[in-house]
């Protein structure tokens, strides 16, 4: 072993990211008695997507008391649906309260992770140095890397261009002609927030979203006092919010036709604010509600009805100088373009940086679509886990519920390694991964996400839904409560090296 390798820092666990997934993993590690870990964060502060998304109007569309950790209830939420600022402060509070900051390495972007078959550990290269780790917990999240479409002529645009997740707060939008590209969850918050101050707003809408009213209000001082004095009331409030959403799941997963009533309510919501029949027609979706994420807003439709707003019911096709050309030929001259075009969800960039036991990247393994065992582990990538992995997303509830279930799985995974003793690693068996994903995809067939008649960011380029969990959070928690060793190969140093050599010989022979 080279001198520099002997001196390289080694930890038991390396966690990647400081959003809800990463901080949750760090807290769980400490609660399990594991203190030999680091948290690698590419930015200079905690928060993940709630740090990066600071655009005007940014808020969560899940109720505050459900969008927080069960082990870190917050009696001080100011609103039923909290904004980015308050969620960011909550995550800072979690990092401080549970003693996570000493473990965090800020400005340490992971460049590559390579599995060492002989040493049975991961070699991790970051922008601030290298280390090795027995186990990797990747919590980069699917909403980490913005996606900007490749629009011909965009490079020649003379105005300002930025993505909603990289908002330029130094650029003053007042009095400007602004194009908003996209109609997703970010766009419907941005449009009403900036519409009053811009000279003209042009919304490029490829597909109209279904928008329901947002039951948002300030949480009263009396409510907050009660939650502080009687902690059970906070848990009860969270439980009620959770239970309502559990009861809704079957309509999404088994009986999409029952969602017709909800569509009627959504249409009424739109028509209350939008009186122009032509605009109503533009804003009425042609797919089943729920196929794409249902959005919540009381201000989106009123903003679109204002005289300084134009809705172009067509995608942005080309940029000619400062003129934007839609696919229907509509031309609009603007000073600034804001892309609310989502993230690399089904092609997460982190997968290109993970090199497994057979010398292939995770991205290469996932060429036919992301897949994993119980949303956590991938065959050929021993002791590597992901939080919010394939098919763990939700269409109607809080991702914190799914994260906490995956933290249960992570904790038991580490216990199993300790019980095995000595140098050991767990590698998901290909048959187990395939079997799990076959069952998930079979259940997916009748869900609204697959049958609703839309093309959403839930689907990958092959039309496969690799994002959403087709069941209740209760079912997922049961499926991830324990690690089943029958689904894994147990690797020892000699066995791992021999298997890797045999695989390399096979690859060479096939070539």
XYZ file of C-alpha atoms in Angstrom:
511
model
C 0.000 0.000 0.000
C 1.350 3.421 -0.958
C 2.396 5.879 1.740
C -0.363 8.373 0.892
C -2.983 5.618 1.237
C -1.744 4.652 4.705
C -2.099 8.263 5.855
C -5.551 8.785 4.381
C -8.239 9.456 6.974
C -10.624 6.552 7.539
C -14.142 6.693 8.962
C -16.789 4.091 9.543
C -19.489 6.020 7.674
C -19.390 8.897 5.201
C -22.699 10.691 4.692
C -23.126 12.887 1.614
C -25.343 15.950 1.896
C -26.855 18.053 4.691
C -30.483 18.255 3.656
C -33.195 16.384 5.508
C -31.742 13.018 4.412
C -28.145 13.753 5.383
C -28.899 15.423 8.700
C -31.405 12.700 9.519
C -28.762 10.047 8.825
C -26.239 11.874 11.014
C -28.693 12.153 13.905
C -29.613 8.475 13.600
C -25.950 7.448 13.578
C -25.337 9.312 16.832
C -28.466 7.809 18.382
C -27.169 4.355 17.383
C -23.887 5.090 19.147
C -21.903 5.613 15.940
C -19.671 8.668 16.224
C -16.968 7.724 13.709
C -18.551 9.437 10.719
C -18.302 12.546 8.587
C -20.931 14.460 6.632
C -19.628 15.763 3.316
C -21.341 18.917 2.067
C -20.465 20.669 -1.185
C -21.814 24.041 -0.039
C -20.906 26.234 2.926
C -24.109 25.716 4.935
C -26.611 23.003 5.777
C -30.060 22.765 4.242
C -29.847 20.969 0.902
C -32.682 21.974 -1.392
C -34.003 24.363 1.268
C -30.679 26.195 1.188
C -30.430 26.268 -2.610
C -34.024 27.268 -3.380
C -34.350 30.812 -2.106
C -36.527 32.212 -4.881
C -39.341 34.671 -4.072
C -42.342 32.882 -2.596
C -40.479 29.629 -1.900
C -42.457 27.464 0.521
C -43.355 23.843 1.182
C -46.569 22.247 -0.096
C -46.672 19.766 2.809
C -47.990 20.948 6.209
C -45.199 22.060 8.536
C -45.924 19.621 11.358
C -45.713 16.706 8.935
C -42.705 18.094 7.077
C -40.395 17.719 10.065
C -38.691 14.863 11.873
C -40.749 12.861 14.340
C -37.740 12.915 16.685
C -37.385 16.707 16.387
C -40.891 18.206 16.620
C -41.087 21.968 16.225
C -43.854 23.637 18.260
C -42.875 27.029 16.830
C -43.871 26.639 13.182
C -45.316 30.056 12.241
C -47.669 28.864 9.486
C -49.501 25.686 8.550
C -47.353 25.640 5.371
C -43.976 27.152 6.173
C -41.677 29.080 3.898
C -38.105 28.356 2.876
C -36.651 30.638 5.549
C -38.320 28.824 8.421
C -37.530 25.345 7.062
C -33.906 26.399 6.646
C -33.799 27.590 10.258
C -35.350 24.300 11.380
C -32.564 22.318 9.693
C -29.937 24.584 11.272
C -31.624 23.915 14.620
C -31.473 20.135 14.043
C -27.760 20.332 13.209
C -27.061 22.307 16.394
C -29.383 20.462 18.792
C -28.117 16.982 17.916
C -24.419 17.900 17.791
C -23.948 17.282 14.081
C -21.788 20.285 13.173
C -18.451 18.792 14.355
C -19.000 15.967 11.855
C -19.714 18.225 8.866
C -17.069 19.025 6.242
C -18.327 22.052 4.363
C -17.130 22.952 0.853
C -16.297 19.289 0.301
C -17.946 18.236 -2.938
C -17.607 14.519 -3.633
C -15.804 14.044 -6.936
C -15.618 10.247 -6.968
C -16.256 7.175 -4.793
C -14.431 3.928 -5.679
C -14.966 0.559 -4.024
C -11.766 -1.262 -3.034
C -12.408 -5.024 -3.295
C -9.344 -5.938 -1.263
C -9.707 -3.487 1.600
C -13.521 -3.682 1.561
C -13.958 0.041 1.848
C -14.743 3.092 -0.241
C -12.123 5.549 -1.430
C -13.683 8.994 -1.496
C -12.188 11.975 -3.317
C -13.606 15.376 -2.457
C -12.784 18.954 -3.379
C -11.158 19.352 0.039
C -9.199 16.083 0.204
C -9.559 12.288 0.247
C -10.622 9.711 2.800
C -11.826 6.135 3.048
C -15.062 4.852 4.557
C -16.505 1.438 5.367
C -20.016 2.581 4.416
C -21.356 5.364 2.210
C -24.779 6.919 2.856
C -25.613 9.084 -0.137
C -28.230 11.688 0.740
C -27.781 14.089 -2.137
C -31.480 13.933 -2.948
C -33.248 14.035 -6.303
C -33.836 17.815 -6.207
C -30.167 18.781 -6.035
C -29.010 19.486 -9.577
C -31.089 21.911 -11.673
C -32.076 20.951 -15.189
C -31.988 23.654 -17.865
C -33.270 22.577 -21.301
C -30.968 22.820 -24.291
C -32.649 25.679 -26.150
C -31.117 26.726 -29.481
C -29.798 30.289 -29.271
C -29.895 30.515 -25.477
C -26.152 31.215 -25.350
C -26.735 34.325 -27.437
C -29.378 35.803 -25.137
C -28.174 39.224 -23.984
C -30.329 39.472 -20.874
C -30.247 37.655 -17.545
C -30.770 33.878 -17.305
C -31.004 31.740 -14.174
C -32.731 28.672 -12.771
C -35.201 28.944 -9.911
C -32.825 26.919 -7.694
C -29.970 29.344 -8.418
C -31.853 32.601 -7.960
C -29.802 35.740 -8.620
C -30.796 38.062 -5.790
C -28.504 40.790 -7.113
C -30.569 41.152 -10.278
C -33.486 43.553 -9.888
C -36.579 42.321 -11.713
C -38.562 45.501 -11.113
C -39.745 47.053 -14.352
C -38.308 44.194 -16.425
C -39.914 41.995 -19.057
C -39.562 38.524 -17.581
C -40.141 35.072 -19.072
C -41.000 32.230 -16.727
C -40.307 28.874 -18.384
C -42.147 25.996 -16.754
C -45.292 25.521 -14.671
C -44.165 23.255 -11.859
C -44.160 23.670 -8.089
C -41.523 26.423 -8.144
C -43.084 28.391 -11.000
C -46.512 28.654 -9.392
C -44.856 30.256 -6.350
C -42.539 32.546 -8.309
C -45.149 33.965 -10.716
C -47.422 35.541 -8.087
C -44.425 36.683 -6.029
C -42.839 38.736 -8.830
C -45.848 39.584 -11.014
C -46.696 42.838 -9.182
C -43.222 44.307 -9.698
C -42.293 43.292 -13.253
C -43.346 45.298 -16.297
C -44.511 42.209 -18.129
C -44.583 38.524 -17.298
C -44.713 35.842 -20.000
C -45.335 32.295 -18.823
C -44.234 29.541 -21.196
C -46.482 26.618 -20.375
C -45.875 23.289 -22.052
C -48.464 21.495 -19.905
C -50.919 23.154 -17.488
C -50.822 21.857 -13.902
C -53.766 20.943 -11.728
C -53.892 23.539 -8.934
C -55.885 23.183 -5.721
C -56.467 25.805 -3.004
C -53.784 26.057 -0.344
C -55.214 25.899 3.189
C -52.472 28.084 4.594
C -52.822 30.333 7.623
C -50.734 31.633 10.513
C -50.487 29.249 13.463
C -51.807 31.203 16.437
C -49.835 32.001 19.552
C -52.278 29.905 21.555
C -51.617 26.880 19.348
C -47.868 27.294 19.667
C -48.174 27.706 23.446
C -50.202 24.493 23.639
C -47.658 22.587 21.540
C -44.841 23.815 23.816
C -46.637 22.998 27.063
C -48.257 19.727 25.958
C -45.890 18.029 23.477
C -48.437 15.274 22.861
C -50.562 17.775 20.935
C -47.763 18.286 18.408
C -47.528 14.530 17.850
C -51.319 14.282 17.596
C -51.430 17.048 14.996
C -48.741 15.319 12.986
C -50.549 11.994 13.282
C -53.803 13.467 12.017
C -52.090 15.023 8.995
C -50.376 11.707 8.276
C -53.562 9.645 8.629
C -55.550 11.794 6.217
C -52.885 11.331 3.547
C -52.647 7.592 4.125
C -56.365 7.322 3.411
C -55.923 9.190 0.122
C -53.307 6.811 -1.263
C -55.651 4.202 -2.732
C -57.218 6.742 -5.081
C -53.772 7.399 -6.549
C -52.553 3.810 -6.611
C -55.636 1.637 -7.233
C -58.657 3.733 -8.181
C -57.576 6.763 -10.249
C -61.085 7.139 -11.684
C -62.255 8.238 -8.257
C -60.226 11.445 -8.682
C -62.838 12.960 -11.010
C -64.478 14.861 -8.140
C -61.148 16.394 -7.221
C -60.763 17.574 -10.827
C -64.137 19.301 -10.588
C -63.023 21.134 -7.445
C -59.770 22.155 -9.130
C -61.625 23.541 -12.146
C -63.917 25.564 -9.895
C -60.854 26.920 -8.105
C -59.434 28.100 -11.435
C -62.697 29.618 -12.720
C -63.172 31.645 -9.548
C -60.010 33.616 -10.373
C -59.883 33.378 -14.165
C -62.934 34.768 -15.976
C -61.540 34.841 -19.531
C -62.755 31.682 -21.365
C -59.691 31.650 -23.635
C -57.333 31.721 -20.654
C -59.438 29.102 -18.888
C -58.990 26.801 -21.870
C -55.207 27.288 -21.773
C -55.088 26.492 -18.059
C -57.288 23.380 -18.107
C -55.257 20.128 -18.089
C -56.213 17.260 -20.390
C -54.817 14.505 -18.140
C -56.096 12.885 -14.947
C -55.394 14.898 -11.813
C -52.534 13.376 -9.820
C -50.666 12.110 -12.882
C -48.368 15.085 -12.430
C -47.862 16.560 -8.980
C -50.968 18.371 -7.720
C -49.949 21.933 -6.910
C -51.310 24.130 -4.131
C -51.784 27.876 -4.483
C -54.290 30.622 -3.760
C -52.358 33.245 -5.727
C -51.246 31.565 -8.974
C -54.488 31.886 -10.943
C -55.193 35.462 -9.760
C -51.695 36.449 -10.901
C -52.206 34.920 -14.354
C -55.412 36.935 -14.730
C -53.562 40.252 -14.304
C -53.199 42.559 -17.347
C -49.364 42.420 -17.328
C -49.266 38.607 -17.679
C -49.319 36.560 -20.879
C -49.680 32.790 -20.928
C -48.083 31.100 -23.926
C -49.582 27.617 -24.068
C -46.509 26.200 -25.749
C -42.960 25.316 -24.821
C -39.942 27.533 -25.486
C -38.445 26.389 -28.780
C -35.736 28.911 -29.693
C -34.011 32.113 -28.613
C -33.165 34.749 -31.223
C -31.247 37.532 -29.579
C -33.630 38.839 -26.917
C -36.670 37.318 -28.611
C -38.090 34.050 -27.326
C -39.870 31.854 -29.850
C -42.407 29.284 -28.672
C -43.058 26.040 -30.521
C -46.365 27.503 -31.765
C -44.496 30.447 -33.313
C -45.335 33.025 -30.645
C -42.543 35.588 -30.296
C -41.823 37.530 -27.110
C -39.043 39.993 -26.350
C -37.796 39.841 -22.761
C -35.053 41.138 -20.483
C -34.723 38.064 -18.274
C -35.459 34.330 -18.394
C -36.215 32.298 -15.277
C -36.173 28.535 -15.756
C -38.463 26.595 -13.456
C -37.697 23.401 -15.326
C -36.977 21.014 -12.504
C -34.023 18.821 -11.648
C -32.049 15.776 -12.743
C -34.279 13.311 -10.904
C -34.139 10.096 -12.950
C -30.525 10.694 -14.020
C -28.947 11.887 -10.783
C -25.407 13.190 -11.456
C -24.068 11.566 -8.276
C -24.496 8.179 -10.002
C -21.695 9.084 -12.401
C -19.323 9.496 -9.462
C -19.863 6.081 -7.847
C -17.584 3.296 -9.120
C -18.569 -0.142 -7.851
C -16.970 -3.547 -7.340
C -16.868 -4.355 -11.061
C -15.336 -1.020 -12.106
C -18.606 0.326 -13.507
C -20.274 3.523 -12.422
C -23.727 3.468 -10.925
C -24.892 5.538 -13.910
C -23.697 2.780 -16.264
C -25.490 0.153 -14.184
C -28.648 2.256 -14.307
C -28.594 2.746 -18.081
C -31.948 0.979 -18.392
C -33.429 2.916 -15.484
C -32.691 3.444 -11.803
C -33.346 0.468 -9.568
C -32.365 -0.574 -6.088
C -33.288 -2.936 -3.277
C -35.928 -1.360 -1.037
C -34.948 2.062 -2.344
C -31.579 1.808 -0.613
C -28.892 -0.471 -2.064
C -27.689 -1.486 -5.528
C -26.142 -4.754 -6.731
C -22.395 -4.440 -7.280
C -22.050 -1.501 -4.892
C -21.275 -3.021 -1.488
C -21.846 -0.947 1.645
C -23.331 1.902 -0.404
C -26.767 3.189 0.463
C -28.930 6.009 -0.780
C -31.553 8.022 1.051
C -34.525 8.929 -1.187
C -33.431 6.326 -3.707
C -35.373 4.890 -6.659
C -39.134 4.549 -6.162
C -39.220 6.191 -2.753
C -40.904 9.449 -3.814
C -44.434 10.391 -2.819
C -47.227 12.039 -4.719
C -49.392 13.144 -1.786
C -47.533 13.086 1.529
C -44.313 14.039 3.326
C -40.948 12.728 2.189
C -39.761 12.953 5.786
C -41.818 9.833 6.476
C -39.935 7.942 3.776
C -36.590 9.294 4.932
C -37.179 8.082 8.486
C -38.080 4.625 7.173
C -34.836 4.510 5.221
C -32.955 5.584 8.338
C -34.388 2.512 10.072
C -32.999 0.382 7.261
C -29.621 2.126 7.446
C -29.395 1.537 11.197
C -30.138 -2.180 10.850
C -27.732 -2.453 7.920
C -24.922 -1.210 10.164
C -26.003 -3.534 12.976
C -25.861 -6.529 10.641
C -22.311 -5.642 9.587
C -21.276 -5.366 13.241
C -22.889 -8.717 14.079
C -21.011 -10.401 11.236
C -17.741 -9.291 12.834
C -14.346 -8.685 11.285
C -13.983 -7.112 7.868
C -17.302 -7.611 6.139
C -19.488 -5.924 3.570
C -22.997 -6.481 2.234
C -23.728 -6.482 -1.485
C -27.321 -6.638 -2.671
C -27.962 -9.749 -4.735
C -29.019 -9.006 -8.319
C -31.972 -11.375 -8.007
C -33.186 -9.603 -4.883
C -32.926 -6.197 -6.550
C -34.735 -7.460 -9.640
C -37.438 -9.141 -7.592
C -38.098 -6.008 -5.541
C -38.276 -3.809 -8.636
C -40.503 -6.250 -10.516
C -42.985 -6.090 -7.638
C -42.821 -2.292 -7.511
C -43.326 -1.904 -11.258
C -46.193 -4.396 -11.263
C -47.981 -2.326 -8.637
C -47.167 0.827 -10.597
C -49.140 -0.288 -13.662
C -52.554 0.777 -12.402
C -51.501 3.938 -10.575
C -52.521 7.398 -11.734
C -48.858 8.202 -12.395
C -48.722 5.549 -15.113
C -52.305 5.637 -16.391
C -53.212 9.313 -16.062
C -52.213 10.322 -19.594
C -49.367 12.700 -18.854
C -45.604 12.868 -19.197
C -44.122 13.849 -15.840
C -40.744 14.125 -14.181
C -41.637 10.907 -12.371
C -40.855 9.018 -15.597
C -37.389 8.439 -17.056
C -36.467 8.722 -20.733
C -37.790 5.192 -21.307
C -41.177 6.054 -19.828
C -40.503 3.992 -16.699
C -41.597 5.338 -13.331
C -38.435 5.066 -11.245
C -39.404 7.823 -8.817
C -42.687 7.165 -6.995
C -43.537 4.620 -4.301
C -46.837 2.905 -5.310
C -48.168 2.395 -1.817
C -48.636 3.855 1.652
C -45.860 5.115 3.905
C -46.937 2.417 6.370
C -46.194 -0.292 3.810
C -42.801 1.206 3.066
C -41.917 1.434 6.738
C -42.749 -2.245 7.174
C -40.639 -3.154 4.129
C -37.603 -1.286 5.462
C -37.826 -2.111 9.153
C -35.154 -4.813 8.982
C -32.383 -5.932 6.627
C -32.925 -9.455 5.295
C -29.466 -11.000 4.930
C -30.903 -13.502 2.459
C -31.111 -10.564 0.013
C -27.367 -9.890 0.323
C -24.039 -11.521 -0.363
C -21.712 -11.242 2.615
C -18.264 -10.231 1.394
C -14.997 -10.959 3.131
C -11.651 -9.557 1.924
C -10.476 -12.666 0.027
C -13.895 -13.529 -1.360
C -14.462 -9.989 -2.575
C -11.117 -9.834 -4.337
C -11.639 -13.218 -5.974
C -15.116 -12.307 -7.163
C -13.891 -9.014 -8.618
C -11.051 -10.806 -10.429
C -13.461 -13.380 -11.860
C -15.772 -10.622 -13.053
C -12.885 -8.747 -14.664
C -11.781 -11.933 -16.459
C -15.314 -12.500 -17.722
C -15.575 -8.934 -19.015
C -12.222 -9.311 -20.767
C -13.255 -12.647 -22.286
C -16.537 -11.222 -23.531
C -14.674 -8.315 -25.098
